[in-house]
Coordinates of C-alpha atoms in Angstrom, one line a residue:
M1 CA -8.5 -10.8 -43.6
N2 CA -9.2 -7.4 -41.8
L3 CA -12.1 -5.2 -41.8
K4 CA -10.2 -2.0 -42.9
H5 CA -12.3 -2.0 -46.2
V6 CA -15.6 -1.6 -44.3
Q7 CA -14.3 1.4 -42.6
P8 CA -15.5 4.2 -45.1
S9 CA -19.1 3.0 -44.6
V10 CA -18.8 3.1 -41.0
V11 CA -17.9 6.7 -41.3
V12 CA -20.8 7.5 -43.6
C13 CA -23.2 6.2 -41.0
Q14 CA -21.6 8.5 -38.7
K15 CA -21.9 11.7 -40.7
R16 CA -25.7 11.6 -40.0
S17 CA -25.4 12.6 -36.2
R18 CA -23.0 13.5 -33.5
S19 CA -25.3 12.3 -30.9
N20 CA -23.2 9.1 -30.4
K21 CA -20.2 11.0 -29.3
D22 CA -21.9 12.4 -26.3
D23 CA -20.1 11.2 -23.2
D24 CA -23.7 10.2 -21.9
Y25 CA -24.0 7.8 -24.5
Q26 CA -20.2 6.8 -24.8
Y27 CA -19.6 6.1 -21.3
L28 CA -21.5 4.1 -18.7
Q29 CA -20.3 5.9 -15.7
R30 CA -18.0 9.0 -15.4
S31 CA -16.2 8.1 -11.8
K32 CA -14.5 11.1 -10.1
V33 CA -12.2 8.7 -8.4
P34 CA -10.2 6.4 -11.2
T35 CA -11.2 2.8 -11.8
L36 CA -7.8 1.8 -10.8
H37 CA -6.8 4.5 -8.2
F38 CA -6.5 2.2 -5.3
Q39 CA -4.8 -0.5 -7.0
A40 CA -1.0 0.8 -6.1
S41 CA -1.9 0.8 -2.4
L42 CA -3.8 -2.5 -2.1
P43 CA -2.6 -4.9 0.5
R44 CA -0.7 -8.0 -0.6
L45 CA -2.2 -11.5 -0.4
P46 CA -0.7 -12.6 3.1
I47 CA 1.3 -16.0 3.5
P48 CA -0.1 -17.5 6.3
E49 CA 1.6 -18.9 9.0
L50 CA 2.8 -22.4 8.5
Q51 CA 1.7 -23.4 12.0
K52 CA -1.9 -21.8 11.4
T53 CA -2.3 -23.4 8.2
C54 CA -1.7 -27.1 9.8
D55 CA -4.0 -26.4 12.4
R56 CA -6.7 -25.3 10.0
Y57 CA -6.0 -28.2 7.7
L58 CA -6.1 -30.5 10.6
A59 CA -9.4 -29.0 11.7
A60 CA -11.1 -29.7 8.4
Q61 CA -9.6 -33.2 8.3
R62 CA -11.1 -34.0 11.5
P63 CA -14.9 -34.6 10.3
L64 CA -13.9 -36.5 7.5
L65 CA -11.6 -39.2 9.0
S66 CA -11.8 -41.7 11.7
A67 CA -9.9 -41.5 14.9
Q68 CA -7.2 -43.9 13.5
D69 CA -6.6 -42.1 10.3
Y70 CA -7.0 -38.5 12.0
A71 CA -4.0 -39.6 14.3
K72 CA -2.0 -40.8 11.5
T73 CA -2.4 -37.5 9.7
E74 CA -1.8 -35.5 12.7
A75 CA 1.7 -37.1 13.0
I76 CA 2.5 -36.5 9.3
V77 CA 1.5 -32.7 9.5
S78 CA 3.4 -32.4 12.7
E79 CA 6.8 -33.7 11.0
F80 CA 6.1 -31.5 8.1
K81 CA 5.6 -28.3 9.8
K82 CA 9.2 -29.1 11.8
G83 CA 10.8 -30.4 8.7
E84 CA 10.1 -29.9 4.7
G85 CA 7.4 -27.5 5.5
F86 CA 9.6 -25.2 7.3
S87 CA 12.1 -25.0 4.2
L88 CA 9.2 -24.8 1.7
Q89 CA 7.6 -22.0 3.5
K90 CA 10.8 -20.0 3.5
Q91 CA 11.3 -20.4 -0.4
L92 CA 7.5 -19.3 -0.7
K93 CA 8.3 -16.3 1.3
D94 CA 11.6 -15.4 -0.6
W95 CA 9.7 -15.8 -3.7
D96 CA 7.2 -13.3 -2.5
E97 CA 9.5 -10.7 -1.4
K98 CA 11.0 -10.6 -4.7
N99 CA 7.6 -10.4 -6.6
K100 CA 5.8 -7.7 -4.8
H101 CA 3.9 -6.4 -7.7
T102 CA 1.7 -9.6 -7.4
S103 CA 0.5 -12.3 -5.1
Y104 CA 1.9 -15.6 -4.4
I105 CA -1.0 -17.6 -5.6
S106 CA -1.6 -15.4 -9.0
E107 CA 1.0 -17.2 -11.2
L108 CA 0.4 -20.7 -9.7
W109 CA -3.5 -20.3 -10.4
F110 CA -2.9 -19.1 -13.8
D111 CA -0.9 -22.2 -14.5
K112 CA -3.4 -24.7 -12.5
Y113 CA -6.3 -23.4 -15.1
L114 CA -4.2 -23.3 -18.2
S115 CA -2.5 -26.6 -17.9
D116 CA -5.7 -28.7 -17.2
R117 CA -6.7 -30.7 -20.3
V118 CA -10.5 -31.4 -19.4
P119 CA -12.9 -29.8 -21.5
L120 CA -14.0 -26.4 -20.6
P121 CA -17.9 -26.4 -20.9
I122 CA -19.5 -27.9 -17.7
N123 CA -16.0 -28.5 -16.2
Y124 CA -15.0 -25.1 -16.1
N125 CA -17.1 -22.2 -17.6
P126 CA -20.1 -21.4 -15.5
Q127 CA -23.6 -20.0 -16.5
I128 CA -25.0 -17.2 -15.0
V129 CA -28.7 -16.4 -16.2
F130 CA -29.9 -12.8 -16.1
V131 CA -33.4 -12.1 -14.7
N132 CA -35.9 -11.6 -17.7
E133 CA -36.7 -8.3 -19.1
K134 CA -39.8 -6.7 -17.4
K135 CA -40.7 -4.1 -19.8
P136 CA -43.4 -5.2 -22.5
G137 CA -41.5 -5.0 -26.0
Y138 CA -38.1 -4.9 -24.7
G139 CA -37.7 -8.5 -24.1
T140 CA -37.2 -9.8 -27.9
Q141 CA -34.3 -11.2 -28.8
L142 CA -33.0 -8.6 -31.1
I143 CA -33.8 -5.4 -28.9
R144 CA -32.5 -7.1 -25.8
A145 CA -29.6 -8.1 -27.7
T146 CA -28.8 -4.4 -29.1
N147 CA -29.3 -2.9 -25.8
M148 CA -27.0 -5.3 -23.6
L149 CA -24.3 -4.8 -26.7
I150 CA -24.7 -1.0 -26.4
S151 CA -24.5 -1.3 -22.2
S152 CA -21.6 -3.7 -22.7
L153 CA -19.7 -1.4 -24.9
R154 CA -20.2 1.8 -22.7
F155 CA -19.1 -0.7 -19.5
M156 CA -15.9 -1.3 -21.8
K157 CA -15.2 2.1 -22.5
S158 CA -15.8 3.5 -18.9
I159 CA -13.1 0.7 -17.7
R160 CA -10.6 1.9 -20.4
A161 CA -11.1 5.4 -20.1
E162 CA -10.5 4.7 -16.0
I163 CA -13.9 6.3 -15.2
L164 CA -15.8 3.1 -14.0
E165 CA -16.4 3.5 -10.4
P166 CA -13.7 1.4 -8.6
E167 CA -15.0 -1.8 -6.9
V168 CA -15.3 -0.9 -3.0
F169 CA -16.5 -3.1 -0.1
H170 CA -18.5 -0.6 2.1
L171 CA -18.6 -1.9 5.6
N172 CA -21.5 0.8 6.3
P173 CA -22.4 2.4 2.8
K174 CA -24.4 5.2 5.0
K175 CA -21.2 6.5 6.3
S176 CA -18.6 5.7 3.5
D177 CA -20.1 5.3 0.1
T178 CA -20.6 9.2 0.0
K179 CA -19.4 12.4 -1.9
L180 CA -16.9 13.0 0.6
F181 CA -15.3 9.6 0.6
R182 CA -14.8 10.1 -3.2
T183 CA -13.4 13.4 -2.6
V184 CA -11.0 12.5 -0.1
T185 CA -9.8 9.3 -1.6
R186 CA -9.3 11.0 -5.1
L187 CA -7.2 13.8 -3.5
L188 CA -5.0 11.1 -2.2
P189 CA -2.1 9.8 -4.3
S190 CA -2.7 6.0 -5.5
S191 CA 0.2 4.8 -3.5
L192 CA -1.8 6.2 -0.2
S193 CA -5.6 6.0 -1.4
W194 CA -6.3 2.2 -0.1
Y195 CA -5.4 3.8 3.5
G196 CA -7.7 6.7 3.2
A197 CA -10.6 4.2 2.2
Y198 CA -9.7 1.8 5.3
L199 CA -10.1 5.0 7.6
F200 CA -13.8 5.4 6.4
G201 CA -14.3 1.6 7.0
A202 CA -14.5 1.0 3.4
F203 CA -12.1 -1.7 1.3
P204 CA -11.2 -1.2 -2.1
L205 CA -11.2 -4.6 -4.2
D206 CA -8.6 -5.6 -6.7
M207 CA -9.7 -4.8 -10.3
S208 CA -6.5 -6.3 -12.3
Q209 CA -8.8 -8.8 -13.8
Y210 CA -11.3 -6.5 -15.1
G211 CA -9.0 -5.6 -18.2
S212 CA -9.3 -9.3 -19.4
L213 CA -13.1 -9.1 -19.9
F214 CA -12.8 -8.0 -23.3
N215 CA -11.1 -8.6 -26.3
T216 CA -9.5 -11.9 -24.6
T217 CA -9.8 -15.5 -25.5
R218 CA -8.1 -18.6 -24.2
I219 CA -5.9 -20.3 -26.9
P220 CA -5.6 -24.1 -26.8
K221 CA -1.9 -25.3 -26.9
I222 CA -0.3 -28.8 -26.2
N223 CA -0.2 -29.3 -22.4
K224 CA -0.6 -25.6 -21.6
D225 CA -2.9 -23.1 -23.2
S226 CA -2.3 -19.3 -23.5
L227 CA -4.7 -16.3 -23.1
F228 CA -4.5 -13.8 -25.9
Q229 CA -5.9 -10.1 -25.9
N230 CA -5.8 -7.4 -28.5
E231 CA -7.3 -4.3 -27.0
Y232 CA -7.2 -2.6 -30.3
A233 CA -9.8 -4.6 -31.9
K234 CA -13.0 -2.9 -32.9
H235 CA -15.3 -5.8 -33.9
M236 CA -17.8 -8.0 -32.5
V237 CA -18.3 -11.7 -33.0
V238 CA -21.6 -13.0 -33.4
M239 CA -22.6 -16.6 -33.9
K240 CA -25.9 -18.1 -35.2
G241 CA -26.5 -21.6 -36.4
G242 CA -22.9 -22.2 -35.9
N243 CA -22.1 -19.5 -38.4
F244 CA -19.8 -16.6 -37.7
Y245 CA -20.1 -12.9 -38.4
V246 CA -17.9 -9.9 -37.5
F247 CA -18.8 -6.2 -37.8
D248 CA -17.2 -3.1 -36.1
V249 CA -19.3 -1.6 -33.2
F250 CA -16.7 1.7 -33.1
D251 CA -15.8 4.3 -35.8
K252 CA -12.3 5.3 -36.8
D253 CA -12.2 7.5 -33.9
G254 CA -13.3 5.1 -31.2
N255 CA -16.8 6.2 -30.5
I256 CA -19.7 3.6 -30.3
L257 CA -21.9 3.5 -33.7
Q258 CA -25.1 4.7 -33.1
P259 CA -28.0 2.5 -31.6
A260 CA -30.1 2.3 -34.7
D261 CA -26.7 1.4 -36.7
L262 CA -26.1 -1.3 -34.1
L263 CA -29.6 -2.5 -34.4
A264 CA -29.3 -2.5 -38.2
C265 CA -26.4 -4.9 -38.1
L266 CA -28.0 -7.1 -35.5
K267 CA -31.0 -7.4 -37.5
Y268 CA -29.0 -7.7 -40.5
I269 CA -27.6 -11.2 -39.1
L270 CA -30.7 -12.3 -37.3
D271 CA -32.3 -12.0 -40.5
D272 CA -29.9 -13.8 -42.9
T273 CA -31.1 -17.1 -44.2
T274 CA -27.8 -18.9 -44.4
P275 CA -28.8 -22.7 -43.0
P276 CA -26.8 -23.9 -39.7
A277 CA -23.2 -24.4 -40.5
E278 CA -22.8 -28.2 -41.8
H279 CA -19.4 -28.3 -39.9
P280 CA -19.8 -26.0 -36.8
I281 CA -16.4 -25.3 -35.9
G282 CA -17.3 -23.8 -32.5
V283 CA -17.8 -27.4 -31.2
L284 CA -14.0 -27.9 -31.2
T285 CA -14.1 -25.7 -28.3
T286 CA -15.8 -28.3 -26.2
E287 CA -13.2 -30.9 -26.8
N288 CA -10.3 -32.2 -24.7
R289 CA -7.8 -29.1 -24.7
N290 CA -4.9 -31.1 -26.4
T291 CA -7.2 -32.7 -29.0
W292 CA -8.8 -29.0 -29.7
A293 CA -4.8 -27.8 -29.9
K294 CA -4.1 -30.0 -32.9
A295 CA -7.1 -29.4 -34.5
R296 CA -6.7 -25.8 -34.2
Q297 CA -3.2 -26.1 -35.4
H298 CA -4.6 -28.0 -38.5
L299 CA -7.0 -25.4 -39.0
E300 CA -4.3 -22.5 -39.1
N301 CA -2.5 -25.0 -41.4
I302 CA -4.9 -25.0 -44.0
G303 CA -5.4 -21.4 -44.4
N304 CA -7.5 -20.3 -41.3
V305 CA -5.2 -18.1 -39.3
D306 CA -6.8 -14.9 -40.1
V307 CA -10.4 -16.0 -39.5
L308 CA -9.5 -17.5 -36.1
S309 CA -7.6 -14.4 -35.3
L310 CA -10.7 -12.3 -35.8
I311 CA -12.7 -14.6 -33.3
D312 CA -9.9 -14.7 -30.9
S313 CA -9.8 -10.6 -30.6
G314 CA -13.4 -10.1 -31.1
I315 CA -15.0 -7.9 -28.0
F316 CA -16.6 -10.8 -27.0
T317 CA -19.2 -13.2 -28.5
L318 CA -23.0 -12.7 -29.0
C319 CA -24.7 -16.0 -29.3
F320 CA -28.1 -15.9 -31.1
D321 CA -29.6 -19.2 -30.1
D322 CA -32.7 -20.5 -32.3
V323 CA -34.5 -21.9 -29.2
E324 CA -37.2 -20.7 -27.0
I325 CA -36.7 -21.6 -23.0
A326 CA -40.7 -20.7 -22.8
G327 CA -40.4 -21.0 -18.7
D328 CA -38.6 -24.3 -18.9
L329 CA -35.9 -23.7 -16.0
Y330 CA -34.6 -27.5 -16.7
F331 CA -34.1 -26.9 -20.1
L332 CA -32.7 -23.2 -19.6
L333 CA -29.9 -24.6 -17.2
R334 CA -29.1 -27.3 -19.5
H335 CA -28.9 -25.0 -22.3
F336 CA -26.9 -22.0 -21.0
L337 CA -24.6 -24.4 -19.2
H338 CA -23.6 -26.7 -22.3
S339 CA -25.9 -26.6 -25.2
D340 CA -25.0 -28.8 -28.2
G341 CA -21.9 -26.8 -28.4
Q342 CA -22.5 -25.7 -32.4
N343 CA -23.4 -22.3 -31.5
R344 CA -20.5 -21.4 -29.0
W345 CA -17.1 -20.6 -28.7
F346 CA -16.2 -21.6 -25.1
D347 CA -12.8 -20.2 -25.4
K348 CA -14.1 -16.7 -25.3
S349 CA -13.5 -14.5 -21.8
F350 CA -17.2 -14.7 -22.2
S351 CA -20.2 -15.2 -24.3
M352 CA -23.5 -13.5 -24.4
L353 CA -26.4 -16.0 -24.9
I354 CA -29.8 -15.1 -26.2
T355 CA -32.6 -17.4 -27.0
K356 CA -35.5 -16.5 -29.5
D357 CA -37.7 -15.4 -26.7
G358 CA -35.3 -13.4 -25.1
Y359 CA -34.1 -15.4 -22.3
A360 CA -30.1 -14.2 -22.0
A361 CA -27.2 -15.6 -20.0
L362 CA -23.4 -15.3 -19.7
N363 CA -21.0 -18.4 -20.1
F364 CA -17.5 -17.5 -19.2
E365 CA -14.0 -18.9 -19.5
H366 CA -12.9 -19.0 -16.0
S367 CA -8.8 -19.0 -16.4
W368 CA -8.5 -15.1 -16.6
G369 CA -10.7 -14.1 -13.9
D370 CA -13.4 -14.7 -11.1
G371 CA -16.7 -14.0 -10.1
V372 CA -16.2 -10.5 -8.7
A373 CA -15.2 -8.8 -12.2
I374 CA -17.8 -11.0 -14.2
L375 CA -20.6 -10.1 -11.6
R376 CA -19.9 -6.4 -11.7
Y377 CA -20.2 -6.5 -15.4
F378 CA -23.2 -8.5 -15.1
Q379 CA -25.1 -6.1 -13.0
D380 CA -23.9 -3.0 -14.4
M381 CA -24.6 -3.8 -17.6
L382 CA -28.1 -5.2 -17.0
K383 CA -29.1 -2.3 -15.0
D384 CA -28.0 0.0 -17.8
S385 CA -29.7 -1.8 -20.5
S386 CA -33.1 -2.2 -18.6
E387 CA -33.2 1.3 -16.9
N388 CA -31.6 3.3 -19.8
P389 CA -32.4 1.5 -23.1
R390 CA -31.2 3.1 -26.3
I391 CA -33.3 0.9 -28.6
H392 CA -37.3 0.9 -28.0
P393 CA -39.8 -1.4 -29.5
D394 CA -40.6 1.4 -32.0
T395 CA -37.2 2.2 -33.1
K396 CA -36.3 1.6 -36.7
P397 CA -32.9 0.2 -38.0
S398 CA -31.0 2.8 -39.6
N399 CA -30.3 2.6 -43.5
C400 CA -26.5 2.4 -43.1
R401 CA -26.4 -0.7 -45.5
P402 CA -25.4 -3.3 -43.0
E403 CA -24.7 -5.5 -45.8
S404 CA -21.4 -3.7 -46.4
L405 CA -20.5 -3.6 -42.4
V406 CA -21.3 -7.3 -41.5
R407 CA -19.0 -9.9 -42.8
K408 CA -19.7 -13.8 -42.5
L409 CA -16.6 -15.6 -41.7
E410 CA -15.8 -18.6 -44.0
F411 CA -13.7 -21.5 -42.9
K412 CA -11.6 -23.5 -45.4
L413 CA -11.9 -27.2 -44.2
D414 CA -10.5 -30.4 -45.7
D415 CA -11.4 -33.8 -44.8
K416 CA -9.3 -34.1 -41.6
A417 CA -10.9 -30.8 -40.5
K418 CA -14.2 -32.1 -40.9
D419 CA -13.4 -35.5 -39.3
Y420 CA -12.3 -33.3 -36.3
V421 CA -15.7 -31.6 -35.9
S422 CA -17.9 -34.8 -36.5
Q423 CA -15.6 -36.6 -33.8
G424 CA -16.1 -33.5 -31.4
K425 CA -19.9 -33.3 -31.9
K426 CA -19.9 -37.1 -31.0
N427 CA -17.7 -36.6 -27.9
Y428 CA -19.7 -33.9 -26.6
E429 CA -23.0 -35.2 -27.0
A430 CA -21.9 -38.2 -25.1
F431 CA -20.4 -35.9 -22.3
C432 CA -23.4 -33.8 -22.1
N433 CA -25.9 -36.8 -21.7
S434 CA -23.8 -38.1 -18.8
L435 CA -24.7 -35.1 -16.9
H436 CA -27.7 -34.8 -14.8
I437 CA -29.1 -31.2 -13.6
T438 CA -31.9 -30.4 -11.3
Y439 CA -32.9 -27.5 -9.2
I440 CA -34.5 -26.6 -5.9
E441 CA -36.3 -23.6 -4.9
I442 CA -37.3 -22.5 -1.5
L443 CA -39.9 -19.7 -2.0
N444 CA -41.1 -19.4 1.7
H445 CA -37.9 -18.5 3.1
G446 CA -34.8 -16.1 2.4
R447 CA -32.1 -14.2 3.8
K448 CA -34.5 -11.8 5.9
D449 CA -35.6 -15.2 7.6
C450 CA -32.2 -16.1 8.3
R451 CA -31.5 -13.1 9.8
N452 CA -34.5 -12.9 12.0
F453 CA -33.1 -16.2 13.4
K454 CA -29.6 -14.5 14.0
V455 CA -28.2 -17.1 11.6
S456 CA -25.6 -16.4 8.6
P457 CA -27.8 -17.1 5.4
D458 CA -24.6 -18.8 3.8
S459 CA -24.1 -20.8 6.8
L460 CA -27.8 -22.1 6.7
M461 CA -27.4 -23.1 3.1
Q462 CA -24.1 -25.0 3.7
L463 CA -25.6 -26.7 6.8
A464 CA -28.3 -28.0 4.4
F465 CA -25.8 -29.1 1.6
Q466 CA -24.4 -31.2 4.6
V467 CA -27.7 -32.5 6.2
A468 CA -28.9 -33.6 3.0
F469 CA -25.7 -35.6 1.9
H470 CA -25.6 -37.2 5.2
K471 CA -29.4 -38.1 5.2
Q472 CA -28.8 -39.6 1.8
V473 CA -25.2 -41.2 2.0
G474 CA -24.6 -41.4 5.6
K475 CA -21.1 -39.8 5.3
F476 CA -19.1 -36.6 5.5
V477 CA -17.1 -35.7 2.7
A478 CA -14.7 -33.1 1.3
T479 CA -16.8 -30.1 0.5
Y480 CA -15.6 -26.8 -1.3
E481 CA -17.0 -23.3 -1.0
S482 CA -15.3 -20.5 -3.0
S483 CA -14.3 -17.4 -1.4
S484 CA -12.7 -14.3 -3.0
T485 CA -9.7 -12.5 -1.8
A486 CA -10.1 -9.8 -4.1
A487 CA -9.4 -7.5 -0.9
F488 CA -5.7 -8.0 -2.0
K489 CA -3.6 -7.4 -5.0
H490 CA -4.2 -9.9 -7.5
G491 CA -6.0 -12.1 -5.0
R492 CA -8.0 -14.8 -6.6
T493 CA -9.8 -17.2 -4.4
E494 CA -9.7 -19.4 -1.4
T495 CA -11.4 -22.4 -0.2
L496 CA -13.8 -22.3 2.6
R497 CA -14.3 -26.0 4.1
P498 CA -18.1 -26.1 5.3
C499 CA -17.6 -29.4 6.8
T500 CA -17.0 -28.7 10.1
M501 CA -17.1 -30.6 13.4
A502 CA -20.1 -28.2 14.2
T503 CA -21.8 -29.3 11.0
K504 CA -21.0 -33.1 11.9
T505 CA -22.4 -32.9 15.3
F506 CA -25.7 -31.2 13.9
C507 CA -26.1 -33.6 11.1
E508 CA -25.8 -36.6 13.2
A509 CA -28.2 -35.4 15.9
V510 CA -31.0 -34.3 13.5
N511 CA -30.6 -37.4 11.4
R512 CA -31.2 -39.9 14.0
S513 CA -34.4 -40.9 15.5
N514 CA -34.1 -40.1 19.1
R515 CA -32.8 -36.6 18.4
P516 CA -32.3 -33.9 20.8
S517 CA -35.0 -31.2 21.4
N518 CA -35.3 -28.5 18.8
S519 CA -34.1 -25.9 21.2
E520 CA -31.1 -27.9 21.7
L521 CA -30.9 -28.3 18.0
A522 CA -31.4 -24.7 17.2
A523 CA -28.5 -24.0 19.5
M524 CA -26.2 -26.4 17.2
I525 CA -27.7 -24.5 14.1
K526 CA -26.4 -21.2 15.8
K527 CA -23.0 -22.6 16.5
C528 CA -22.6 -24.0 13.0
S529 CA -23.3 -20.3 11.8
E530 CA -20.7 -19.0 14.4
V531 CA -18.0 -21.5 13.2
H532 CA -18.9 -20.9 9.3
V533 CA -18.7 -16.9 9.9
T534 CA -15.1 -17.5 11.2
L535 CA -14.1 -19.7 8.5
T536 CA -15.8 -17.2 5.8
K537 CA -13.9 -14.2 7.7
E538 CA -10.6 -16.1 7.5
A539 CA -10.6 -17.2 3.9
A540 CA -11.4 -13.6 2.8
M541 CA -8.5 -12.4 4.6
G542 CA -6.5 -15.1 2.8
Q543 CA -6.3 -17.1 6.1
G544 CA -7.2 -20.4 4.7
F545 CA -5.0 -23.3 4.2
D546 CA -6.0 -24.7 0.9
R547 CA -4.0 -21.9 -1.3
H548 CA -1.0 -22.0 1.1
L549 CA -0.5 -25.9 0.8
F550 CA -1.1 -25.7 -2.9
G551 CA 1.8 -23.3 -3.3
L552 CA 3.8 -25.2 -1.1
R553 CA 3.2 -28.4 -2.9
R554 CA 3.8 -26.8 -6.1
L555 CA 7.2 -25.5 -4.8
A556 CA 8.0 -28.8 -3.7
E557 CA 7.2 -30.6 -7.3
Q558 CA 9.2 -27.8 -9.1
G559 CA 12.4 -28.7 -6.6
G560 CA 12.0 -32.5 -8.3
G561 CA 12.7 -34.4 -5.2
K562 CA 10.2 -36.9 -3.6
L563 CA 7.1 -35.1 -2.3
P564 CA 6.6 -34.6 1.6
A565 CA 4.8 -37.2 3.0
I566 CA 1.6 -34.7 3.8
F567 CA 1.2 -34.3 0.1
Q568 CA 1.1 -38.2 -0.4
D569 CA -1.2 -38.9 2.3
P570 CA -4.4 -40.6 1.4
A571 CA -6.1 -37.6 3.5
Y572 CA -4.8 -35.1 1.4
A573 CA -5.9 -36.5 -1.7
A574 CA -9.5 -37.2 -0.1
I575 CA -9.8 -33.5 1.0
N576 CA -8.9 -32.3 -2.5
H577 CA -11.4 -34.7 -3.9
N578 CA -14.4 -32.4 -3.4
I579 CA -17.6 -34.3 -3.7
L580 CA -19.7 -31.4 -2.6
S581 CA -18.3 -28.4 -4.9
T582 CA -20.4 -25.2 -4.0
S583 CA -20.4 -21.4 -5.3
T584 CA -22.7 -18.5 -5.2
L585 CA -23.4 -15.3 -7.2
S586 CA -26.2 -14.2 -5.3
S587 CA -27.9 -10.8 -7.0
P588 CA -31.1 -9.6 -7.7
S589 CA -30.1 -9.5 -10.9
V590 CA -29.3 -13.4 -11.3
R591 CA -32.3 -15.8 -12.2
A592 CA -29.8 -18.8 -11.7
G593 CA -26.3 -20.1 -11.9
G594 CA -24.8 -23.2 -12.7
F595 CA -21.6 -25.5 -13.3
G596 CA -20.6 -29.2 -13.2
P597 CA -19.4 -31.4 -10.7
V598 CA -15.6 -31.0 -10.3
V599 CA -15.1 -34.9 -9.9
K600 CA -17.3 -37.5 -11.3
D601 CA -18.7 -38.8 -7.9
G602 CA -19.5 -35.4 -6.8
F603 CA -22.3 -32.7 -7.0
G604 CA -21.5 -29.2 -8.5
L605 CA -24.2 -27.0 -6.1
A606 CA -24.5 -23.5 -7.7
Y607 CA -26.8 -21.7 -5.1
S608 CA -28.6 -18.3 -4.8
I609 CA -29.8 -16.5 -1.6
W610 CA -32.1 -13.8 -2.1
D611 CA -34.2 -11.5 0.5
E612 CA -37.4 -13.7 0.3
S613 CA -36.2 -17.1 -1.1
L614 CA -33.3 -19.4 -1.7
G615 CA -32.1 -21.7 -4.6
A616 CA -29.8 -24.1 -5.7
V617 CA -29.0 -25.9 -8.9
V618 CA -27.4 -29.7 -8.6
A619 CA -25.3 -31.1 -11.2
S620 CA -24.3 -34.5 -11.1
Y621 CA -23.0 -37.7 -13.1
P622 CA -25.6 -40.8 -12.6
P623 CA -25.3 -43.4 -11.6
A624 CA -22.3 -42.0 -9.4
R625 CA -24.5 -39.7 -7.8
D626 CA -28.4 -39.3 -7.6
G627 CA -29.4 -35.9 -8.3
P628 CA -33.2 -36.0 -7.6
G629 CA -32.8 -38.0 -4.9
Y630 CA -30.3 -35.3 -3.1
I631 CA -33.0 -32.8 -4.0
D632 CA -35.5 -34.8 -2.0
C633 CA -33.1 -34.8 0.8
L634 CA -32.3 -31.2 0.4
R635 CA -35.8 -30.2 0.6
A636 CA -36.3 -32.0 3.9
A637 CA -33.4 -30.6 5.3
F638 CA -34.5 -27.1 4.8
D639 CA -37.9 -27.8 6.2
D640 CA -36.4 -29.5 9.0
I641 CA -33.9 -26.6 9.8
F642 CA -36.4 -23.8 9.4
E643 CA -39.1 -25.7 11.6
I644 CA -36.4 -26.2 14.1
L645 CA -35.6 -22.6 14.2
K646 CA -39.3 -21.3 14.0
S647 CA -40.0 -23.6 17.0
S648 CA -37.2 -22.5 19.2
N649 CA -38.0 -18.8 18.3
T650 CA -41.5 -18.7 19.4

């Protein structure tokens, strides 16, 4: 099945006006510096020195282990770096030397994601919730969806025309985020452009993931999935009530259709009275990946290859949800993270979710890319759709006969396919019911206060997480904080380990009855901040230990022999069993984020840092973990930390 038969109708619509071909409509940005101008000269992700990785690994283990267990691990590490580790390090460097087009972690990381068999929602796919539309009349489901669609298409076209502004981290924006910077770096050849930016104190970031934002889908396969992309596809996939609709959003010349035409198509779908799907195929994307792979193969065998191909190749999925949030943040967090799965296609690179009352979010598949790419799209698209809307409350849909442009997809289903769907619904309902989500908002303190106290805002959040867990459980556990390595070619992420000897010392001091004075505790907080800032810088520069050890372990596994003792050590398993899994995408555009725990006895902590406030979403699986109890301890931890800082600052 294809959409070629609808093209004449699209052309007729275009003949009414040429305004949609103007560059100010077709493109979101027109950068003088090509989007990928810095890509060729980006530095490569460094392979850390084995000695430093071993030292960092032991430093992270120290607050987690007893003196006896630490001594055992220390001895194992000492043997590793002299023997098997030395050999594996050489193998890794040899591979890296032969593959200068990429990073040592890229292929391994793709393999890790695509080989995992657990369901995507909750486990892998995060949610990012947009702030609400403030302008009266622009926040309805139809108007907001149309404006967001238009801005998304403008963003996509800007990427593909290489006129989207390159992603650059400016140490001092006043000095480097300037016309002079763009003029100089544009004139430099790509092979030298990064070095020119560096002289301005600016650091271009890897943008290799941006190409996978659109027309991309993860395809379930037995034991290991694959990523599929068709950049030539011109159609959107829209879901409503578990039903699928497709329509082209570009004309035959690649121009975005007129705003009123897109409005007409989306209105036609919203107004469609087709009842919710009796057998919602989307719920199959919530299943174990091997189960879904078998179900998908069966769907293809009984005549659904073309339908699935249209879903896979669509630009992205727009989900019209027939629910209202009505200010209920608890419901919002659950709905955008997982919902009932019946109006979702979790395999898509990302899905845009919009409720009846205009709340909007993204839910994105994680194997293709990380937070840097999705957040850039999120922010640029939201800003454009809010500040430069093409559809207004008084805009009328065009009379371009949307019924000839929009096609509702029909699946061919037999009893076996229906059974797959029925079982998928049951499995997913049980999975979602096992999850608890709650949140905390600290409205009287934010980034500005942290800076006034000369404490890193991120370190303060991480310290609060440690204090709260110690207060609740009396232990110190493996803690994961994601850090981007996008400063390097094909960098992904590195792990930052926020549980340190400094945080352990503070937690033990602040949570005991005869605790030190506030001035002494404040000094401990600042020490925690100093250590955390150092770890943050090291991780961002590819100088953590987790990805390096991960790469060495994979090489050892591929060798087929006995794994080195370091990887069989219970301490290694424990530090990779991340009970506190934390991540942040702080931005004024983000209302909230969220993801599930990465282990059954863990917490998923998605946190936000704003100028005037702080927030965290806490996900857990009771009874293994008590989310509400942790929130109570977390609130007490924030109160304690800020009271200590205030009293010592007077």
